């Protein structure tokens, strides 16, 4: 099903143009999803996972499916893995901008910790599939079916945790609650932070008077825009690979992922600026968990057999590096270092760079 590649310069122009489109749509998505998370009662952590995580992942998802249908296993598999890795790096960038305290400390959320653990478990499934490349159910690997099943079970656990939490993070004067009151919170002596009543993050809808139906419509429109942009990124990325002779796995892990993951960066930085810290971190962690589903989509869309068999060793290196990055993030969410830049803020970018170098060597 491979299509003729586009010329190199027009392909690069399309990538640049889609980066702008994705950034603009990402800004709108932040405010709409934030309001819907409050009105639906999901809260910022789960709202970030379901609403922002799903919609902002659309460009990358469509890029993955484009690569799979075009028959490039390495490109299709490297994009979701690269999305998880790079979006985790976005947290380190946001940490640099949020100077009051370590971002993982301020955005204390047990749901985000659980999603990180869930992500590690889901990332382990493709590793097992890599070790058993000849197993198949039709043209896909049986392990692929476990990914959405584990995702659905994880959502059940998240919902249960929200209603019946058995653990609670220690609240400090720099802990953000679900209304985004981090820097203005004060401890009441019982471990419960109290936000400033005049904070702009307060209120059920953050001051947005548009109807809920209209907000859902805007969310759908922005999702469609980013989805079309993702298809163009996928086609242009495959054309760059063909014309420049680059490794498809490395290009998928870096170049096209950097563009398709821009909504997550924009949403994160905008959420931090708005004081919605838990929403911002939940968007990244929830988006990462959602991206794992795209590995299943890639395997289903790749019709030549199990995608793990043909993706090559580069994708396995990228997968291993992403697992390490996710484990470091989970440790950072648990440790909640009070320093401006914690150990995870330094380690995650270094692991990302090291993973890319190892992939190039492989």
CSV table of C-alpha atoms in Angstrom, one decimal:
chain,number,residue,atom,x,y,z
A,1,UNK,CA,0.0,0.0,0.0
A,2,UNK,CA,3.0,2.2,-0.2
A,3,UNK,CA,2.4,5.6,-1.9
A,4,UNK,CA,4.9,7.6,-3.9
A,5,UNK,CA,6.9,9.9,-1.6
A,6,UNK,CA,6.6,13.6,-1.9
A,7,UNK,CA,9.6,15.8,-2.9
A,8,UNK,CA,11.9,16.6,0.0
A,9,UNK,CA,11.5,20.4,0.2
A,10,UNK,CA,7.7,20.3,0.0
A,11,UNK,CA,7.7,17.6,2.7
A,12,UNK,CA,9.8,19.7,5.0
A,13,UNK,CA,7.4,22.7,4.3
A,14,UNK,CA,4.4,20.5,5.2
A,15,UNK,CA,6.0,19.5,8.5
A,16,UNK,CA,6.7,23.1,9.4
A,17,UNK,CA,3.2,24.2,8.5
A,18,UNK,CA,1.6,21.4,10.5
A,19,UNK,CA,3.7,22.3,13.5
A,20,UNK,CA,2.1,25.8,13.5
A,21,UNK,CA,-1.4,24.3,13.1
A,22,UNK,CA,-0.9,21.8,15.9
A,23,UNK,CA,0.4,24.6,18.3
A,24,UNK,CA,-2.6,26.8,17.6
A,25,UNK,CA,-5.1,24.0,18.1
A,26,UNK,CA,-3.3,22.9,21.3
A,27,UNK,CA,-3.8,26.3,23.0
A,28,UNK,CA,-7.6,26.0,22.3
A,29,UNK,CA,-7.7,22.4,23.5
A,30,UNK,CA,-6.2,23.3,26.9
A,31,UNK,CA,-8.9,25.7,28.0
A,32,UNK,CA,-11.8,23.7,26.6
A,33,UNK,CA,-10.7,20.5,28.2
A,34,UNK,CA,-9.9,22.2,31.5
A,35,UNK,CA,-13.5,23.5,31.6
A,36,UNK,CA,-15.0,20.2,30.6
A,37,UNK,CA,-12.9,18.3,33.2
A,38,UNK,CA,-14.5,20.5,35.9
A,39,UNK,CA,-18.1,20.3,34.6
A,40,UNK,CA,-18.0,16.6,34.2
A,41,UNK,CA,-16.6,16.1,37.7
A,42,UNK,CA,-13.6,14.1,36.4
A,43,UNK,CA,-11.0,16.2,38.1
A,44,UNK,CA,-7.8,17.5,36.6
A,45,UNK,CA,-5.8,14.2,36.8
A,46,UNK,CA,-8.4,12.0,35.2
A,47,UNK,CA,-9.6,14.8,33.0
A,48,UNK,CA,-6.1,15.3,31.7
A,49,UNK,CA,-5.9,11.6,30.9
A,50,UNK,CA,-9.2,11.2,29.2
A,51,UNK,CA,-9.9,14.5,27.5
A,52,UNK,CA,-6.5,16.1,26.9
A,53,UNK,CA,-4.6,12.9,26.7
A,54,UNK,CA,-6.9,11.5,24.0
A,55,UNK,CA,-7.4,14.6,21.8
A,56,UNK,CA,-3.9,15.9,22.0
A,57,UNK,CA,-2.6,12.5,21.0
A,58,UNK,CA,-4.6,12.5,17.8
A,59,UNK,CA,-1.8,13.9,15.5
A,60,UNK,CA,0.6,11.2,16.7
A,61,UNK,CA,-2.1,8.5,16.4
A,62,UNK,CA,-2.9,9.3,12.8
A,63,UNK,CA,0.8,9.5,12.0
A,64,UNK,CA,1.2,6.0,13.4
A,65,UNK,CA,-1.6,4.6,11.4
A,66,UNK,CA,-0.3,6.2,8.3
A,67,UNK,CA,3.1,4.6,8.7
A,68,UNK,CA,1.5,1.2,9.4
A,69,UNK,CA,-0.7,1.3,6.3
A,70,UNK,CA,2.2,2.4,4.2
A,71,UNK,CA,4.1,-0.7,5.3
A,72,UNK,CA,6.9,0.9,7.4
A,73,UNK,CA,7.0,-1.1,10.6
A,74,UNK,CA,9.9,0.8,12.1
A,75,UNK,CA,8.3,4.2,11.6
A,76,UNK,CA,4.9,3.1,12.8
A,77,UNK,CA,6.2,1.6,16.0
A,78,UNK,CA,8.8,4.3,16.8
A,79,UNK,CA,6.2,7.1,16.7
A,80,UNK,CA,4.1,6.1,19.7
A,81,UNK,CA,7.2,5.1,21.6
A,82,UNK,CA,8.9,8.4,20.7
A,83,UNK,CA,5.8,10.3,21.7
A,84,UNK,CA,5.9,8.8,25.2
A,85,UNK,CA,9.6,9.6,25.5
A,86,UNK,CA,9.5,13.1,24.1
A,87,UNK,CA,6.3,14.1,26.1
A,88,UNK,CA,8.1,13.0,29.2
A,89,UNK,CA,11.0,15.3,28.3
A,90,UNK,CA,8.3,18.1,28.0
A,91,UNK,CA,7.9,17.8,31.7
A,92,UNK,CA,11.5,18.6,32.3
A,93,UNK,CA,11.1,21.7,30.1
A,94,UNK,CA,8.0,22.8,32.0
A,95,UNK,CA,10.0,22.2,35.2
A,96,UNK,CA,12.5,24.9,34.1
A,97,UNK,CA,9.6,27.4,33.6
A,98,UNK,CA,7.9,26.6,36.9
A,99,UNK,CA,10.5,28.1,39.2
A,100,UNK,CA,8.6,28.0,42.5
A,101,UNK,CA,9.2,24.3,43.2
A,102,UNK,CA,9.7,21.0,41.5
A,103,UNK,CA,6.7,20.4,39.2
A,104,UNK,CA,6.3,16.8,40.3
A,105,UNK,CA,6.2,18.0,43.9
A,106,UNK,CA,3.5,20.7,43.2
A,107,UNK,CA,1.3,18.4,41.0
A,108,UNK,CA,0.8,15.8,43.7
A,109,UNK,CA,-1.7,13.3,42.4
A,110,UNK,CA,-1.9,9.6,43.2
A,111,UNK,CA,-3.8,9.1,39.9
A,112,UNK,CA,-0.7,10.3,38.0
A,113,UNK,CA,1.5,7.9,40.0
A,114,UNK,CA,-0.8,5.0,39.1
A,115,UNK,CA,-0.9,6.0,35.4
A,116,UNK,CA,2.9,6.0,35.4
A,117,UNK,CA,3.0,2.5,36.9
A,118,UNK,CA,0.3,1.4,34.4
A,119,UNK,CA,2.4,2.8,31.6
A,120,UNK,CA,5.5,0.8,32.7
A,121,UNK,CA,3.3,-2.4,32.6
A,122,UNK,CA,1.9,-1.6,29.2
A,123,UNK,CA,5.4,-0.8,27.8
A,124,UNK,CA,6.5,-4.2,28.9
A,125,UNK,CA,4.0,-5.9,26.6
A,126,UNK,CA,5.8,-5.0,23.4
A,127,UNK,CA,9.0,-6.3,24.9
A,128,UNK,CA,7.5,-9.7,25.3
A,129,UNK,CA,6.1,-9.5,21.8
A,130,UNK,CA,9.6,-8.7,20.5
A,131,UNK,CA,10.9,-11.9,22.2
A,132,UNK,CA,8.1,-14.0,20.5
A,133,UNK,CA,7.9,-12.6,17.0
A,134,UNK,CA,6.5,-15.7,15.3
A,135,UNK,CA,3.4,-15.8,17.4
A,136,UNK,CA,0.4,-14.5,15.6
A,137,UNK,CA,-3.4,-14.3,15.6
A,138,UNK,CA,-4.3,-13.7,12.0
A,139,UNK,CA,-1.7,-11.1,11.0
A,140,UNK,CA,-1.3,-9.5,14.5
A,141,UNK,CA,0.6,-10.6,17.6
A,142,UNK,CA,-1.6,-12.0,20.4
A,143,UNK,CA,0.1,-9.7,23.0
A,144,UNK,CA,-1.3,-6.7,21.1
A,145,UNK,CA,-4.7,-7.5,22.4
A,146,UNK,CA,-3.5,-7.2,26.0
A,147,UNK,CA,-2.7,-3.5,25.5
A,148,UNK,CA,-6.2,-2.2,25.2
A,149,UNK,CA,-7.4,-4.6,27.9
A,150,UNK,CA,-4.9,-3.3,30.4
A,151,UNK,CA,-5.7,0.2,29.4
A,152,UNK,CA,-9.4,-0.3,30.2
A,153,UNK,CA,-8.6,-2.0,33.5
A,154,UNK,CA,-6.3,0.9,34.3
A,155,UNK,CA,-9.2,3.4,33.8
A,156,UNK,CA,-11.3,1.4,36.1
A,157,UNK,CA,-8.6,1.5,38.8
A,158,UNK,CA,-8.2,5.3,38.3
A,159,UNK,CA,-11.9,5.9,38.7
A,160,UNK,CA,-12.0,3.7,41.8
A,161,UNK,CA,-9.0,5.5,43.2
A,162,UNK,CA,-10.7,8.9,42.8
A,163,UNK,CA,-13.7,7.8,44.7
A,164,UNK,CA,-12.0,5.6,47.3
A,165,UNK,CA,-8.4,6.7,47.8
A,166,UNK,CA,-6.4,4.6,50.1
A,167,UNK,CA,-3.3,6.8,49.9
A,168,UNK,CA,-2.9,10.6,49.9
A,169,UNK,CA,0.1,12.8,49.1
A,170,UNK,CA,1.4,15.0,51.9
A,171,UNK,CA,0.1,18.5,51.2
A,172,UNK,CA,2.6,21.4,51.5
A,173,UNK,CA,2.5,25.1,50.8
A,174,UNK,CA,3.5,24.3,47.2
A,175,UNK,CA,1.0,21.5,46.5
A,176,UNK,CA,-1.5,22.2,43.8
A,177,UNK,CA,-5.1,21.0,44.2
A,178,UNK,CA,-7.4,20.0,41.3
A,179,UNK,CA,-8.4,23.7,41.0
A,180,UNK,CA,-4.9,24.7,40.2
A,181,UNK,CA,-4.2,26.5,43.5
A,182,UNK,CA,-0.6,25.6,44.0
A,183,UNK,CA,1.5,28.6,44.8
A,184,UNK,CA,-1.3,30.2,46.9
A,185,UNK,CA,-2.2,27.1,48.9
A,186,UNK,CA,-1.7,27.1,52.6
A,187,UNK,CA,-1.7,24.1,55.0
A,188,UNK,CA,-4.5,24.1,57.5
A,189,UNK,CA,-2.6,22.0,60.0
A,190,UNK,CA,-4.4,18.8,59.0
A,191,UNK,CA,-2.5,18.2,55.8
A,192,UNK,CA,-5.1,19.8,53.6
A,193,UNK,CA,-4.0,22.7,51.4
A,194,UNK,CA,-6.4,25.6,51.1
A,195,UNK,CA,-6.4,27.7,48.0
A,196,UNK,CA,-6.9,31.5,47.7
A,197,UNK,CA,-10.6,32.2,47.0
A,198,UNK,CA,-9.7,34.8,44.5
A,199,UNK,CA,-7.5,32.5,42.4
A,200,UNK,CA,-8.4,32.4,38.7
A,201,UNK,CA,-8.4,28.6,38.8
A,202,UNK,CA,-11.4,28.5,41.2
A,203,UNK,CA,-15.0,27.9,40.0
A,204,UNK,CA,-16.7,25.0,38.4
A,205,UNK,CA,-16.0,26.2,34.9
A,206,UNK,CA,-13.1,28.7,35.3
A,207,UNK,CA,-15.2,31.6,34.2
A,208,UNK,CA,-16.1,30.0,30.8
A,209,UNK,CA,-19.9,30.7,30.2
A,210,UNK,CA,-20.2,28.7,26.9
A,211,UNK,CA,-22.6,25.8,27.0
A,212,UNK,CA,-21.2,22.3,27.7
A,213,UNK,CA,-22.6,21.2,24.3
A,214,UNK,CA,-20.7,23.9,22.5
A,215,UNK,CA,-17.5,23.0,24.4
A,216,UNK,CA,-17.8,19.4,23.3
A,217,UNK,CA,-18.3,20.6,19.7
A,218,UNK,CA,-15.1,22.7,19.9
A,219,UNK,CA,-13.2,19.8,21.3
A,220,UNK,CA,-14.4,17.6,18.4
A,221,UNK,CA,-13.5,20.3,15.8
A,222,UNK,CA,-10.0,20.8,17.3
A,223,UNK,CA,-9.6,17.0,17.4
A,224,UNK,CA,-10.5,16.8,13.7
A,225,UNK,CA,-8.0,19.5,12.8
A,226,UNK,CA,-5.2,17.9,14.7
A,227,UNK,CA,-6.1,14.5,13.2
A,228,UNK,CA,-5.7,15.8,9.6
A,229,UNK,CA,-2.5,17.5,10.6
A,230,UNK,CA,-1.3,14.1,11.9
A,231,UNK,CA,-1.9,12.4,8.6
A,232,UNK,CA,0.0,15.1,6.8
A,233,UNK,CA,2.9,14.8,9.3
A,234,UNK,CA,2.9,11.0,8.6
A,235,UNK,CA,3.0,11.3,4.8
A,236,UNK,CA,5.6,14.1,4.9
A,237,UNK,CA,7.8,12.1,7.4
A,238,UNK,CA,7.7,9.0,5.3
A,239,UNK,CA,8.7,11.2,2.3
A,240,UNK,CA,11.6,12.7,4.2
A,241,UNK,CA,12.8,9.1,5.0
A,242,UNK,CA,12.6,8.0,1.4
A,243,UNK,CA,14.2,11.1,-0.1
A,244,UNK,CA,17.0,11.6,2.5
A,245,UNK,CA,17.7,7.9,3.1
A,246,UNK,CA,17.3,8.2,6.9
A,247,UNK,CA,16.5,5.5,9.4
A,248,UNK,CA,12.7,5.3,9.8
A,249,UNK,CA,12.8,4.4,13.4
A,250,UNK,CA,15.0,7.3,14.4
A,251,UNK,CA,13.0,9.7,12.3
A,252,UNK,CA,9.8,8.4,13.9
A,253,UNK,CA,11.2,8.7,17.4
A,254,UNK,CA,12.5,12.3,16.9
A,255,UNK,CA,11.3,14.4,14.0
A,256,UNK,CA,7.7,13.4,13.4
A,257,UNK,CA,7.2,12.8,17.0
A,258,UNK,CA,8.4,16.2,17.9
A,259,UNK,CA,5.8,17.8,15.6
A,260,UNK,CA,2.9,15.5,16.5
A,261,UNK,CA,3.6,15.9,20.2
A,262,UNK,CA,3.5,19.7,20.2
A,263,UNK,CA,-0.1,19.7,21.5
A,264,UNK,CA,1.1,18.1,24.7
A,265,UNK,CA,3.9,20.6,25.1
A,266,UNK,CA,1.5,23.6,24.4
A,267,UNK,CA,-1.1,22.1,26.8
A,268,UNK,CA,1.5,21.5,29.5
A,269,UNK,CA,3.0,25.0,29.3
A,270,UNK,CA,-0.4,26.7,29.1
A,271,UNK,CA,-1.7,24.6,32.0
A,272,UNK,CA,1.4,25.5,34.1
A,273,UNK,CA,0.9,29.2,33.3
A,274,UNK,CA,-2.7,29.0,34.3
A,275,UNK,CA,-1.8,27.3,37.6
A,276,UNK,CA,-3.5,24.0,36.5
A,277,UNK,CA,-0.4,21.9,37.5
A,278,UNK,CA,-2.2,18.6,38.1
A,279,UNK,CA,-4.1,19.0,34.8
A,280,UNK,CA,-0.8,19.7,32.9
A,281,UNK,CA,1.1,16.7,34.4
A,282,UNK,CA,-2.0,14.5,34.0
A,283,UNK,CA,-2.2,15.5,30.3
A,284,UNK,CA,1.4,14.2,29.8
A,285,UNK,CA,1.1,11.0,31.8
A,286,UNK,CA,-2.4,10.3,30.6
A,287,UNK,CA,-1.4,11.0,27.0
A,288,UNK,CA,1.5,8.6,27.3
A,289,UNK,CA,-0.7,5.8,28.5
A,290,UNK,CA,-3.1,6.6,25.7
A,291,UNK,CA,-0.2,6.5,23.2
A,292,UNK,CA,0.5,2.9,24.1
A,293,UNK,CA,-2.9,2.0,22.5
A,294,UNK,CA,-1.4,3.2,19.2
A,295,UNK,CA,1.0,0.3,19.3
A,296,UNK,CA,-2.0,-2.0,19.0
A,297,UNK,CA,-3.3,0.2,16.1
A,298,UNK,CA,0.1,0.0,14.4
A,299,UNK,CA,0.1,-3.8,14.7
A,300,UNK,CA,-3.5,-4.0,13.3
A,301,UNK,CA,-2.7,-1.5,10.5
A,302,UNK,CA,0.5,-3.3,9.5
A,303,UNK,CA,-0.9,-6.1,7.3
A,304,UNK,CA,2.3,-8.0,6.6
A,305,UNK,CA,2.3,-9.8,9.9
A,306,UNK,CA,3.2,-8.9,13.5
A,307,UNK,CA,4.8,-5.5,13.5
A,308,UNK,CA,7.4,-6.4,16.2
A,309,UNK,CA,8.9,-9.0,13.8
A,310,UNK,CA,9.7,-6.4,11.1
A,311,UNK,CA,10.4,-3.2,13.2
A,312,UNK,CA,14.1,-4.2,13.8
A,313,UNK,CA,16.4,-3.7,16.8
A,314,UNK,CA,16.2,0.1,16.7
A,315,UNK,CA,12.6,0.1,18.0
A,316,UNK,CA,13.6,-2.3,20.8
A,317,UNK,CA,16.3,0.1,21.9
A,318,UNK,CA,13.9,3.0,21.8
A,319,UNK,CA,11.4,1.0,23.8
A,320,UNK,CA,13.9,0.2,26.5
A,321,UNK,CA,15.0,3.8,26.8
A,322,UNK,CA,11.4,4.9,27.1
A,323,UNK,CA,10.8,2.3,29.9
A,324,UNK,CA,13.7,3.8,31.9
A,325,UNK,CA,12.4,7.3,31.4
A,326,UNK,CA,9.0,6.4,32.6
A,327,UNK,CA,10.4,4.7,35.7
A,328,UNK,CA,12.4,7.8,36.5
A,329,UNK,CA,9.2,9.9,36.1
A,330,UNK,CA,7.3,7.6,38.4
A,331,UNK,CA,10.1,7.9,41.0
A,332,UNK,CA,10.0,11.7,40.7
A,333,UNK,CA,6.2,11.7,41.3
A,334,UNK,CA,6.7,9.5,44.4
A,335,UNK,CA,9.7,11.4,45.8
A,336,UNK,CA,8.3,14.9,45.2
A,337,UNK,CA,11.6,16.6,45.5
A,338,UNK,CA,11.1,20.2,46.7
A,339,UNK,CA,14.0,21.6,44.7
A,340,UNK,CA,13.3,23.6,41.6
A,341,UNK,CA,14.8,20.9,39.4
A,342,UNK,CA,14.7,17.4,40.8
A,343,UNK,CA,16.7,14.4,39.8
A,344,UNK,CA,14.1,13.4,37.2
A,345,UNK,CA,14.3,16.8,35.5
A,346,UNK,CA,18.0,16.2,34.9
A,347,UNK,CA,17.9,12.5,34.2
A,348,UNK,CA,15.0,12.3,31.7
A,349,UNK,CA,16.5,14.5,29.0
A,350,UNK,CA,19.9,12.7,29.4
A,351,UNK,CA,18.2,9.3,29.0
A,352,UNK,CA,16.4,10.6,25.9
A,353,UNK,CA,19.6,11.8,24.3
A,354,UNK,CA,21.4,8.6,25.2
A,355,UNK,CA,18.5,6.5,23.8
A,356,UNK,CA,18.7,8.3,20.4
A,357,UNK,CA,22.5,7.8,20.3
A,358,UNK,CA,22.2,4.1,21.0
A,359,UNK,CA,19.5,3.8,18.4
A,360,UNK,CA,21.8,5.4,15.8
A,361,UNK,CA,24.6,3.0,16.8
A,362,UNK,CA,22.2,0.0,16.6
